[in-house]
Coordinates of C-alpha atoms in Angstrom, one line a residue:
M7 CA -113.7 -58.9 -64.7
I8 CA -112.2 -57.5 -67.8
F9 CA -112.2 -59.7 -70.8
H10 CA -109.3 -59.1 -73.2
E11 CA -109.4 -60.3 -76.8
T12 CA -106.5 -62.5 -78.0
P13 CA -105.2 -63.0 -81.5
L14 CA -107.2 -66.3 -81.6
K15 CA -111.0 -66.3 -82.3
D16 CA -113.1 -66.8 -79.1
A17 CA -110.1 -67.1 -76.7
R18 CA -109.7 -64.5 -73.9
V19 CA -107.3 -63.4 -71.2
I20 CA -109.4 -62.4 -68.2
E21 CA -108.2 -59.7 -65.8
L22 CA -109.6 -59.5 -62.3
E23 CA -111.1 -56.1 -61.3
K24 CA -109.9 -55.6 -57.8
R25 CA -111.8 -53.6 -55.3
G26 CA -109.4 -52.7 -52.5
D27 CA -108.8 -50.8 -49.3
D28 CA -106.2 -50.8 -46.5
R29 CA -107.1 -54.5 -45.8
G30 CA -106.2 -55.7 -49.3
F31 CA -108.7 -56.4 -52.1
F32 CA -111.6 -58.4 -53.3
A33 CA -112.1 -59.6 -56.9
R34 CA -114.5 -61.9 -58.5
M35 CA -112.9 -64.8 -60.4
Y36 CA -116.2 -66.0 -62.0
C37 CA -119.6 -64.5 -62.5
E38 CA -122.2 -66.3 -64.6
K39 CA -123.8 -63.1 -65.7
E40 CA -120.5 -61.5 -66.8
F41 CA -119.4 -64.6 -68.6
A42 CA -122.8 -64.8 -70.4
A43 CA -122.7 -61.1 -71.3
A44 CA -119.3 -61.7 -72.9
G45 CA -120.6 -64.7 -74.9
L46 CA -118.6 -67.2 -72.9
E47 CA -119.4 -70.6 -71.4
T48 CA -121.2 -70.4 -68.1
R49 CA -121.5 -74.1 -67.1
F50 CA -118.5 -75.8 -65.4
V51 CA -118.6 -79.3 -64.0
N52 CA -115.1 -79.6 -62.5
M53 CA -112.6 -77.4 -60.7
N54 CA -109.1 -78.9 -61.0
N55 CA -105.9 -78.2 -59.2
S56 CA -102.4 -79.1 -60.5
L57 CA -99.0 -78.7 -58.7
S58 CA -95.7 -79.0 -60.6
G59 CA -92.6 -79.2 -58.5
A60 CA -90.0 -78.5 -61.2
K61 CA -89.5 -75.4 -63.3
G62 CA -89.9 -76.4 -66.9
T63 CA -92.7 -79.0 -66.3
L64 CA -94.9 -79.2 -69.4
R65 CA -98.5 -80.5 -69.2
G66 CA -100.2 -80.7 -72.6
M67 CA -101.1 -80.1 -75.4
H68 CA -104.5 -81.7 -74.6
Y69 CA -108.1 -81.5 -75.7
Q70 CA -111.2 -83.7 -76.1
L71 CA -113.5 -84.4 -79.0
G72 CA -117.2 -84.3 -79.6
D73 CA -119.6 -83.7 -76.7
A74 CA -116.6 -84.0 -74.4
A75 CA -114.9 -81.0 -75.8
E76 CA -113.9 -78.7 -73.0
V77 CA -113.9 -75.0 -72.2
K78 CA -111.2 -74.3 -69.6
V79 CA -110.6 -71.2 -67.4
V80 CA -107.0 -71.4 -66.0
R81 CA -105.4 -69.4 -63.2
C82 CA -102.0 -69.6 -61.6
V83 CA -102.3 -69.4 -57.8
R84 CA -98.7 -70.0 -56.9
G85 CA -95.5 -69.4 -58.9
A86 CA -95.7 -68.7 -62.6
L87 CA -96.7 -70.6 -65.8
W88 CA -96.9 -70.0 -69.5
D89 CA -100.3 -71.0 -70.8
A90 CA -100.4 -72.0 -74.5
I91 CA -103.3 -72.6 -76.7
V92 CA -103.7 -73.8 -80.4
D93 CA -106.9 -73.3 -82.4
L94 CA -107.8 -76.7 -83.9
R95 CA -111.2 -75.8 -85.2
P96 CA -111.0 -76.3 -89.0
D97 CA -113.7 -73.7 -89.7
S98 CA -112.0 -71.0 -87.6
P99 CA -110.2 -68.1 -89.2
T100 CA -107.4 -68.7 -86.7
F101 CA -107.1 -72.5 -87.3
G102 CA -103.6 -73.7 -86.7
K103 CA -102.5 -70.5 -84.9
W104 CA -101.2 -70.4 -81.3
F105 CA -101.2 -67.9 -78.5
G106 CA -99.4 -67.9 -75.1
E107 CA -99.7 -65.8 -72.0
T108 CA -97.8 -65.7 -68.7
L109 CA -100.0 -66.3 -65.7
T110 CA -98.6 -65.7 -62.3
A111 CA -99.9 -65.7 -58.7
E112 CA -99.1 -61.9 -58.7
N113 CA -100.8 -60.8 -62.0
R114 CA -103.9 -63.0 -61.4
L115 CA -104.6 -63.2 -65.1
M116 CA -106.8 -66.1 -66.3
M117 CA -106.8 -67.8 -69.7
Y118 CA -110.2 -68.7 -71.3
V119 CA -109.6 -71.7 -73.5
P120 CA -112.6 -72.4 -75.9
R121 CA -113.7 -75.8 -77.1
G122 CA -111.6 -77.1 -80.0
F123 CA -108.3 -75.7 -78.7
A124 CA -105.3 -77.8 -77.6
H125 CA -104.0 -76.5 -74.3
A126 CA -100.8 -76.7 -72.3
I127 CA -99.1 -75.1 -69.3
L128 CA -95.3 -74.8 -68.9
T129 CA -94.1 -73.9 -65.4
L130 CA -91.7 -70.9 -65.2
E131 CA -90.9 -71.4 -61.5
P132 CA -90.6 -74.4 -59.1
D133 CA -93.7 -75.4 -57.1
T134 CA -96.2 -73.8 -59.5
E135 CA -99.8 -74.4 -58.8
A136 CA -102.8 -73.9 -61.1
L137 CA -106.6 -74.0 -60.6
Y138 CA -108.9 -74.4 -63.6
L139 CA -112.6 -74.7 -64.3
V140 CA -113.6 -77.3 -66.9
S141 CA -117.0 -77.4 -68.7
S142 CA -117.1 -81.2 -69.5
F143 CA -116.3 -84.3 -67.7
Y144 CA -113.1 -86.2 -68.6
A145 CA -113.8 -88.8 -71.3
P146 CA -110.7 -90.9 -71.9
Q147 CA -112.0 -92.3 -75.2
E148 CA -112.3 -88.7 -76.5
E149 CA -109.0 -87.4 -75.2
R150 CA -106.4 -86.3 -77.8
G151 CA -103.2 -84.3 -77.8
V152 CA -100.6 -82.9 -80.2
R153 CA -96.9 -83.0 -79.7
W154 CA -95.8 -79.9 -77.8
N155 CA -93.2 -79.0 -80.5
D156 CA -95.2 -80.0 -83.6
P157 CA -93.6 -77.9 -86.4
K158 CA -97.1 -77.4 -88.0
F159 CA -97.9 -75.0 -85.2
G160 CA -94.4 -73.6 -84.3
V161 CA -95.3 -72.7 -80.7
Q162 CA -92.4 -70.5 -79.4
W163 CA -92.0 -71.7 -75.8
P164 CA -90.4 -69.2 -73.4
I165 CA -88.1 -71.9 -71.9
Q166 CA -87.2 -75.4 -73.0
P167 CA -89.4 -78.0 -71.2
V168 CA -87.4 -80.4 -69.0
E169 CA -90.2 -82.6 -67.6
L170 CA -93.1 -84.2 -69.5
S171 CA -95.2 -87.2 -68.7
P172 CA -94.6 -90.2 -71.0
K173 CA -98.1 -89.7 -72.5
D174 CA -97.4 -86.0 -73.3
A175 CA -94.0 -86.9 -74.8
A176 CA -95.7 -89.5 -77.0
W177 CA -98.5 -87.4 -78.6
P178 CA -98.1 -87.4 -82.4
D179 CA -97.8 -84.5 -84.7
F180 CA -101.1 -83.1 -86.0
N181 CA -102.8 -85.7 -88.2
P182 CA -106.5 -85.1 -89.2
E183 CA -107.2 -88.9 -89.2
F184 CA -106.2 -89.1 -85.5
H185 CA -107.1 -85.7 -84.3
Q186 CA -110.5 -85.8 -86.2
P187 CA -110.9 -82.1 -86.8
E188 CA -114.4 -82.7 -88.3
R189 CA -115.6 -83.3 -84.8
L190 CA -114.4 -79.9 -83.8
R191 CA -116.4 -78.0 -86.4
G192 CA -118.5 -75.1 -85.1
L193 CA -117.1 -75.4 -81.5
K194 CA -116.5 -72.3 -79.5

């Protein structure tokens, strides 16, 4: 795997190193030793799968607080999506900044989302499917989210979302009292 830096501290885009011949190729999607050598999380408790039928489906911007804060490794396995992250760690030099990357079944790129980041995916094609590793179990009492179009962050979405869950549509703009950034200090 090749770990590419992003403009946000601790976030990475991961490129698979393909070994191929006339049959096709082989590539490792996860290796504990390689992740550890890159200073990344090595323990994952869930592998999740999402399918979105419509182009323009937005899932996010989600994260969890405290001990439930998650690292995610996201890969598109069918179709195409735009993966967006926002650094919500108040002690980070990139606090409040965002980054996005197109992940497709063909480019096989993966997004490494550190703890303390809000995360969303926006489908760019119909019937888009994603797989992602998660480092912490879901804790509903620790779940938070920010509104996808919060002007504080100014995320520049590649297309206008057309489908959101009622919960995702109702997330508030960033507010330290609700989002409790003090519980995100020192996370990576």
